[in-house]
Coordinates of C-alpha atoms in Angstrom, one line a residue:
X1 CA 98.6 106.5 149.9
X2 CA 95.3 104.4 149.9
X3 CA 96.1 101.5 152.2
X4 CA 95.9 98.0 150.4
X5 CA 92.8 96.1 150.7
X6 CA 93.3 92.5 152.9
X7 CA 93.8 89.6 150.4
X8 CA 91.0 87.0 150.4
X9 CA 91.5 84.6 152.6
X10 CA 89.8 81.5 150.7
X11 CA 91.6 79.7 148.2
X12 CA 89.4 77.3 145.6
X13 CA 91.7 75.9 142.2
X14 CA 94.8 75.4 143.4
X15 CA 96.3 73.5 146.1
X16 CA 95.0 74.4 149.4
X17 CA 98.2 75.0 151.3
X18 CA 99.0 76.4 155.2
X19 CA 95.9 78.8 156.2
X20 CA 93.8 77.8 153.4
X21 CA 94.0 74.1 154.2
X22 CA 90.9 73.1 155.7
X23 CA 90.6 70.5 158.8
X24 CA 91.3 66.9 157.8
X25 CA 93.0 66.8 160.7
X26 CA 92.5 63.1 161.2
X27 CA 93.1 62.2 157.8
X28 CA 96.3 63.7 157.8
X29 CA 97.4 61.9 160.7
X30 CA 96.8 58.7 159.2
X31 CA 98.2 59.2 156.0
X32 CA 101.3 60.5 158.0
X33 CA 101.8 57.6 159.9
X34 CA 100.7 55.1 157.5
X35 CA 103.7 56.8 155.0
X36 CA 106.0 56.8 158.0
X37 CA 105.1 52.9 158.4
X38 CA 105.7 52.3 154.6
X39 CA 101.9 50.8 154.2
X40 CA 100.8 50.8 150.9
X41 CA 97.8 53.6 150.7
X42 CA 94.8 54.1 148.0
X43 CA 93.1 57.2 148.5
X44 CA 89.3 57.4 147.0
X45 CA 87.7 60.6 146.9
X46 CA 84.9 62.6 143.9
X47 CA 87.3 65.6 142.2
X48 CA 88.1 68.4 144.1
X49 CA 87.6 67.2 147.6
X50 CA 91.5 68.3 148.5
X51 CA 93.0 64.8 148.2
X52 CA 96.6 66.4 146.7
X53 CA 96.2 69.2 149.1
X54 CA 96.1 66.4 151.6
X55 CA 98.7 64.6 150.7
X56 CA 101.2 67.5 150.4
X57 CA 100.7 68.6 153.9
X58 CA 101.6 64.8 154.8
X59 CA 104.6 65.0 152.9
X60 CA 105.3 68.4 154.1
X61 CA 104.9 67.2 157.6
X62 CA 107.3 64.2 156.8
X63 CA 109.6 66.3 155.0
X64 CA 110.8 67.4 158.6
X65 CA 111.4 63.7 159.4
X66 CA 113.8 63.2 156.7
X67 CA 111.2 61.3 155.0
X68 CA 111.4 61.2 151.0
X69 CA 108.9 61.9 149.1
X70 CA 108.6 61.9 145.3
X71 CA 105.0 62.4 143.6
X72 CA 104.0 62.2 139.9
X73 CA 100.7 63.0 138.2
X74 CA 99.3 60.5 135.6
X75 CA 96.9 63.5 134.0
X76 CA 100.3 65.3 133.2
X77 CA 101.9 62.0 131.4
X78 CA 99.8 60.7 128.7
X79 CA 102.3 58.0 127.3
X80 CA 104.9 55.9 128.5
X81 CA 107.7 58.2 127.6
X82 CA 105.8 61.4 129.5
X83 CA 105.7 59.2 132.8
X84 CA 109.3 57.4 132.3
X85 CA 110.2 61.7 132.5
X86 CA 108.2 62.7 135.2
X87 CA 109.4 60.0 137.3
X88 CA 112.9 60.5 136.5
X89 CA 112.2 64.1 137.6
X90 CA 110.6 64.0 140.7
X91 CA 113.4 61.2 141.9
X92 CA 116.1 63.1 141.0
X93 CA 114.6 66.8 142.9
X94 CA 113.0 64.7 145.7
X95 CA 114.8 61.7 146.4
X96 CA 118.6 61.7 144.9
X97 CA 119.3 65.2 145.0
X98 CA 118.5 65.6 149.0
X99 CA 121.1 62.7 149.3
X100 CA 123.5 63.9 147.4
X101 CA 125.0 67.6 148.2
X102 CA 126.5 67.5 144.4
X103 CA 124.0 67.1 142.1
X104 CA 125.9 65.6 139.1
X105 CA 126.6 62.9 141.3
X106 CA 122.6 62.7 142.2
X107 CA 122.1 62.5 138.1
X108 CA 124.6 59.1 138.4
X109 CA 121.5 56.5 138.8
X110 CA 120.0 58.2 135.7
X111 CA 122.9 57.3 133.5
X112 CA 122.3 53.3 133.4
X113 CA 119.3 53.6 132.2
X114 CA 118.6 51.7 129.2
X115 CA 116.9 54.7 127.4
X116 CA 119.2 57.4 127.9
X117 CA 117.0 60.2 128.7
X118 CA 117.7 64.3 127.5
X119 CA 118.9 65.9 130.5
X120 CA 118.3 69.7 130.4
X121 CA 119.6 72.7 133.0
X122 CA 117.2 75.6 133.1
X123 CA 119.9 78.3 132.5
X124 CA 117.6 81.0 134.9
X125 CA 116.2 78.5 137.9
X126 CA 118.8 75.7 137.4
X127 CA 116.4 73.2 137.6
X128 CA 116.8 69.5 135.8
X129 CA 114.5 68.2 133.4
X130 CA 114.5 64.4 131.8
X131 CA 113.3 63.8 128.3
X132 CA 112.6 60.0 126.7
X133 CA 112.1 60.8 122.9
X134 CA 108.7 59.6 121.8
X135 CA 108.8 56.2 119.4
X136 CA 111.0 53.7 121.6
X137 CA 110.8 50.4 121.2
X138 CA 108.2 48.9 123.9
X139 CA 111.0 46.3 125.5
X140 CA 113.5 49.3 126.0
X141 CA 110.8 51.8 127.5
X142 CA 108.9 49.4 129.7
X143 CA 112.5 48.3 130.8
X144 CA 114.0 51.9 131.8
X145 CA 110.2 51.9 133.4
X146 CA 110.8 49.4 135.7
X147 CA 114.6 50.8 136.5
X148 CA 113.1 53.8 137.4
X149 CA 110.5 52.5 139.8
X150 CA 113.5 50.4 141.4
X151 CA 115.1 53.6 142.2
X152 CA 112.8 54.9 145.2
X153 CA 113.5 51.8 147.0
X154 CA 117.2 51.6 146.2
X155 CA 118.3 55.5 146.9
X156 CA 116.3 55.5 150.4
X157 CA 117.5 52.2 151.5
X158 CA 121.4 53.1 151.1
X159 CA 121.3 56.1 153.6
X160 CA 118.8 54.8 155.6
X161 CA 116.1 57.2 154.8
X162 CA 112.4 56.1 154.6
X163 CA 110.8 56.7 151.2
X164 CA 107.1 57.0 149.6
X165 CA 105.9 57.4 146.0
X166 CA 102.6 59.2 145.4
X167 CA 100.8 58.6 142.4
X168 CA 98.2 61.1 141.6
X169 CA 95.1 60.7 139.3
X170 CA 96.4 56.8 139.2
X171 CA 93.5 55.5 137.6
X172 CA 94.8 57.2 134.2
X173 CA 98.0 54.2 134.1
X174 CA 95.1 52.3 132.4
X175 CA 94.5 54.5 129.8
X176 CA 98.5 55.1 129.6
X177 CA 98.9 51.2 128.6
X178 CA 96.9 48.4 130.1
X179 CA 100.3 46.3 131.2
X180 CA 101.5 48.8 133.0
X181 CA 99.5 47.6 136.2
X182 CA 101.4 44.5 135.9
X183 CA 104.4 46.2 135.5
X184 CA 104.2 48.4 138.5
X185 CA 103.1 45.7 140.5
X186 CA 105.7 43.5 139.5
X187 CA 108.1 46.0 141.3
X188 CA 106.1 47.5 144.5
X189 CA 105.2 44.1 145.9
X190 CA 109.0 44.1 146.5
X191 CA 109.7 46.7 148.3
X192 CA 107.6 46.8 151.5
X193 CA 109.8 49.3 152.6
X194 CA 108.7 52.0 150.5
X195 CA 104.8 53.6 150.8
X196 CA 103.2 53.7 147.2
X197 CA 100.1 56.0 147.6
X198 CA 97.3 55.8 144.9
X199 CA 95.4 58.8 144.5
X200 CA 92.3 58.4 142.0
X201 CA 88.3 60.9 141.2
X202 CA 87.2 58.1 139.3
X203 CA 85.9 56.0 142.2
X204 CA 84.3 53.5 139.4
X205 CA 88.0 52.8 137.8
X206 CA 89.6 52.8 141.1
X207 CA 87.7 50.3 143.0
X208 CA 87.9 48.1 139.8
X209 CA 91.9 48.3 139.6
X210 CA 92.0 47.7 143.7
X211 CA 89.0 45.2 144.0
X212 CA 88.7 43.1 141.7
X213 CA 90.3 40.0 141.9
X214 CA 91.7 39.3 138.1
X215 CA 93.8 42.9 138.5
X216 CA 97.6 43.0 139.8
X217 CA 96.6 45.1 142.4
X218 CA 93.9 43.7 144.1
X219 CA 94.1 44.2 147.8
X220 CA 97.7 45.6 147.9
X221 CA 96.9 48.7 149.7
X222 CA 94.7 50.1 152.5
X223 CA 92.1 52.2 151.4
X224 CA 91.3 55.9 152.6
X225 CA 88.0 57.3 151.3
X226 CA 87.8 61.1 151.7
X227 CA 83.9 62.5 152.3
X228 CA 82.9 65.8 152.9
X229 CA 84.1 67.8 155.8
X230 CA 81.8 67.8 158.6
X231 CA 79.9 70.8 159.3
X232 CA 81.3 72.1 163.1
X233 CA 85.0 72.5 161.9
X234 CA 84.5 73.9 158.4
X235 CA 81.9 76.7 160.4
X236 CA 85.0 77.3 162.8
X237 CA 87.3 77.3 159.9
X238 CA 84.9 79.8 158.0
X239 CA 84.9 82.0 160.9
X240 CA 88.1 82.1 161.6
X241 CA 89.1 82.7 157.9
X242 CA 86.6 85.8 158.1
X243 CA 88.0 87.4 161.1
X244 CA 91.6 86.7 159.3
X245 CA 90.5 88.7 156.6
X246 CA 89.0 91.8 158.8
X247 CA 85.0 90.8 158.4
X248 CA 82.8 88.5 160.2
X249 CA 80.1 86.3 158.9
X250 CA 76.7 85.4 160.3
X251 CA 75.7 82.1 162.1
X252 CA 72.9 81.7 159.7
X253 CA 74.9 82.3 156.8
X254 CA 77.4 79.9 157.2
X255 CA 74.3 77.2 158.0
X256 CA 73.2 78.3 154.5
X257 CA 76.6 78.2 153.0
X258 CA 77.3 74.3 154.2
X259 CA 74.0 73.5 153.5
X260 CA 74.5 74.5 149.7
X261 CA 77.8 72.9 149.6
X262 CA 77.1 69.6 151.5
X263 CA 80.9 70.3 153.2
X264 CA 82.3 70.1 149.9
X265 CA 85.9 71.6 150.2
X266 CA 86.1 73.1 146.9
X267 CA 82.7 74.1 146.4
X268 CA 82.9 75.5 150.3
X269 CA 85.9 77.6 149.4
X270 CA 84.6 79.1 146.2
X271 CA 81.3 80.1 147.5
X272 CA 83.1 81.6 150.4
X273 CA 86.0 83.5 148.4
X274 CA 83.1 85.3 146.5
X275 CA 81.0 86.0 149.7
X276 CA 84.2 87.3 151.4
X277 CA 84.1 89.7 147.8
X278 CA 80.6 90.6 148.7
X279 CA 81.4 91.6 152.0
X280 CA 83.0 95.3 152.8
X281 CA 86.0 95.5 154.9
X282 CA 84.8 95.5 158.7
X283 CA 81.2 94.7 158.1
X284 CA 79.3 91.0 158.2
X285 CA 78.0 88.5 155.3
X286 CA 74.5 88.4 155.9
X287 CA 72.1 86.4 153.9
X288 CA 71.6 89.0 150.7
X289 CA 75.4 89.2 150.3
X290 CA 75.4 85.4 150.5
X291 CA 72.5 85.4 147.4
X292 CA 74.8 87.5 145.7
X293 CA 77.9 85.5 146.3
X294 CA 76.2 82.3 144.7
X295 CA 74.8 84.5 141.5
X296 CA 78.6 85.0 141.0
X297 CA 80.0 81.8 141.4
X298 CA 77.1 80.5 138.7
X299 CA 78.5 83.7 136.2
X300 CA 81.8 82.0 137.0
X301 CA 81.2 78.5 136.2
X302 CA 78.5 78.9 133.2
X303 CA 81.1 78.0 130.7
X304 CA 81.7 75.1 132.3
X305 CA 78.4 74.1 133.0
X306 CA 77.1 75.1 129.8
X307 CA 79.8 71.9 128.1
X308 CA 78.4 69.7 130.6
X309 CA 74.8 70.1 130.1
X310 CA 75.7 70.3 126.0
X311 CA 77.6 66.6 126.1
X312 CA 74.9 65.4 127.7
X313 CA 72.1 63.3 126.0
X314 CA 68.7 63.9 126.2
X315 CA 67.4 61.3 128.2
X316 CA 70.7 62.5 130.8
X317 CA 69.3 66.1 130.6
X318 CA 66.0 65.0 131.8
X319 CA 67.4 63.1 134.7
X320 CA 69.9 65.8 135.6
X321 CA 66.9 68.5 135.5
X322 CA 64.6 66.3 137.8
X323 CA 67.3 66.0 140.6
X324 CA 68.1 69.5 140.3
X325 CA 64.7 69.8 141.4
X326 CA 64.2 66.8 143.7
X327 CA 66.7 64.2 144.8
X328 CA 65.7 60.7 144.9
X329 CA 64.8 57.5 143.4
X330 CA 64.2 57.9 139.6
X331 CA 63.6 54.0 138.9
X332 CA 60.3 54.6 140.8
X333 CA 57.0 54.8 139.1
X334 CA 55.8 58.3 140.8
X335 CA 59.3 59.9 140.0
X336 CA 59.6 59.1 136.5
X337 CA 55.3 60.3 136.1
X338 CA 56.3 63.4 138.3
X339 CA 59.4 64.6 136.5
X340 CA 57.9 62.9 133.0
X341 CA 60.8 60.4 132.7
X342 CA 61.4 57.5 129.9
X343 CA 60.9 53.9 130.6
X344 CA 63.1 52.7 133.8
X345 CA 65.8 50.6 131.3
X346 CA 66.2 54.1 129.7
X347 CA 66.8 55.6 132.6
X348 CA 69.0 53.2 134.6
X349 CA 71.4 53.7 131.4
X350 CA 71.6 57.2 131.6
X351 CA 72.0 57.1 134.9
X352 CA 75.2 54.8 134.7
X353 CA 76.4 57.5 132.4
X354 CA 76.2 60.2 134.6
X355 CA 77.5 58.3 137.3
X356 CA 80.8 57.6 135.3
X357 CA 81.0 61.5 134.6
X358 CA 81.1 62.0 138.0
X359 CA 77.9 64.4 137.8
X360 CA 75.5 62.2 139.8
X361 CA 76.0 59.5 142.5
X362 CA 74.1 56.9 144.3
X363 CA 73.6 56.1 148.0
X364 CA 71.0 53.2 148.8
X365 CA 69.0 53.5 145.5
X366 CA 68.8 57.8 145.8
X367 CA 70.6 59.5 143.4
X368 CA 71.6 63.0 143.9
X369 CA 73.5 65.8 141.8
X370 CA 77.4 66.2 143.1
X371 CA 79.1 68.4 141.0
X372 CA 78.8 71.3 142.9
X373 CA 76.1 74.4 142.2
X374 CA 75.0 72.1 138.8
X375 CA 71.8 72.1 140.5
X376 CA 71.7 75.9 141.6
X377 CA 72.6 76.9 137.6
X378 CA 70.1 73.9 136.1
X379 CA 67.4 76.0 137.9
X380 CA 68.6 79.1 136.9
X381 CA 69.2 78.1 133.4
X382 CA 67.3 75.3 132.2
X383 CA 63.2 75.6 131.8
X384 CA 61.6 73.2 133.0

């Protein structure tokens, strides 16, 4: 029998659990003891630079405390109704059911509520899920809302167990309803004993729901702002993931492979997982294998790529096309003659634009392309 071939060892699209979690090392003992503390936490980082992944090897580290931890994601709960059910899920499997051994009795807090939710057994896995039907009354949801929120608090506090609720993509309870801020504030500011952690990509909404002064939550929480890895353990963490998979890599080639990635965690482990592909069993990745590696992940992400460059508008395309080719300061007279750019008022517009999609960001008046290998694929793709 042909042995089986090793399994890649890099993980990119999913959440980047045990091996495949790379170094924030610091970061996660902060948010560990900040959660343990019960300090209020918002977490700013672009997309895709591991801030879940971080967060569930905190609460996986807690877990061993006897720490509860229940976490909801605002992207999968576009109304009231959705989030009212996704709360009343991950309470009930995270907080009241590791409290209770019987878990009819962990569905008791659930039955006060002032909209009854659908509760549904999963014949095959047993697991519980919570319906709110779509169309209630805004009184009835927003109050079964706040009941819910109360429950964190209430369920840890009676057997002495510390709590946390994680919020992910929290900059979408805006878009959700525009009281709901209020209303969550209106609950967390009274319970200091529980850790509410904001996670939020869009840095822009974020720092607008956290800093300014007219919003509920201005200054409620301490702020965490995830960059990119730094380059000496994400080389040892390359190396070692390599040798884990039977093949080594070249000094020079991870150099290259940070440098194209700027220690972007995704972008790091995609490029790797298809150099690791490009690599026999047993042998190096050199440089030419590396050159290969990033010719696959731009076949891989040309879909996706080709609807960003299509939504964008024309004045945008010829921003994006001049940082592909040179990073800088596009208000300036001899950028805009030497990449034949509009007017600056044009330009600073677009430039907003792209900024709010996350495509492009600003440090000190240089602007530079961050979704990762958009640059590499403009210049494969787009004439100049």
């Amino acid at each position: 029998m042909k042995p089986r071939s090793p399994k890649n060892p890099f993980s990119f699209g999913a959440l980047a659990l045990d091996e495949s979690f790379a170094d924030r090392e610091n970061e996660l003992a902060e948010l560990t003891s900040d959660i343990r503390n019960g300090q209020d936490l918002v977490i700013y980082a672009p997309r895709r630079y591991g801030k879940s992944s971080l967060v569930w090897r905190a609460a996986h580290a807690l877990s061993t405390e006897r720490v509860l931890v229940a976490q909801v994601d605002l992207m999968t709960t576009p109304s009231k109704e959705g989030l009212a059910a996704a709360l009343a899920k991950s309470i009930f499997e995270e907080i009241a059911s590791p409290l209770e051994r019987v878990r009819e009795k962990a569905l008791a807090p659930f039955r006060g509520l002032r909209v009854q939710p659908a509760i549904n057994v999963n014949p095959e896995s047993g697991a519980f899920s919570f319906g709110f039907g779509v169309g209630q009354r805004g009184p009835e949801i927003d109050a079964t809302l706040e009941r819910l929120l109360q429950l964190p608090a209430e369920l840890g506090s009676a057997r002495g167990r510390p709590t946390a609720l994680v919020i992910d993509e929290f900059q979408e309870i805006v878009a959700i309803d525009p009281g709901l801020p209020k209303l969550l504030r209106s609950v967390f500011q009274r319970q200091p004993e529980v850790a509410h952690v904001y996670l939020g990509s869009k840095q822009h909404v974020m720092e607008r729901i956290f800093s300014d002064a007219d919003e509920p939550f201005w200054r409620s929480a301490k702020s965490i702002e995830l960059g990119a890895i730094p380059p000496e353990p994400f080389t040892a963490f390359i190396v070692e993931r390599f040798r884990a998979g039977g093949k080594e890599v070249d000094a020079a080639v991870v150099d290259e492979v940070l440098g194209s990635t700027g220690g972007h965690p995704y972008a790091t482990q995609e490029l790797c997982y298809f150099l690791w592909e490009q690599t026999p069993p047993g042998e190096t990745a050199t440089e030419e294998r590396l050159k290969r590696a990033l010719a696959a992940v731009l076949r891989s992400e040309h879909a996706h790529f080709s609807l960003l460059w299509d939504g964008a508008s024309a004045v945008q395309k010829q921003i994006l096309r001049a940082l592909a080719r040179e990073p800088g300061h596009p208000f300036s007279g001899g950028y805009r003659d030497r990449h034949d750019l509009p007017a600056s008022t044009n330009v600073q517009k677009a430039l907003r634009a792209l900024v709010r999609r996350e495509l492009v960001r600003g440090e000190a008046g240089a602007y530079r392309i961050t979704e990762p290998f958009l640059a590499d694929w403009l210049q494969a793709n787009v004439s100049y």
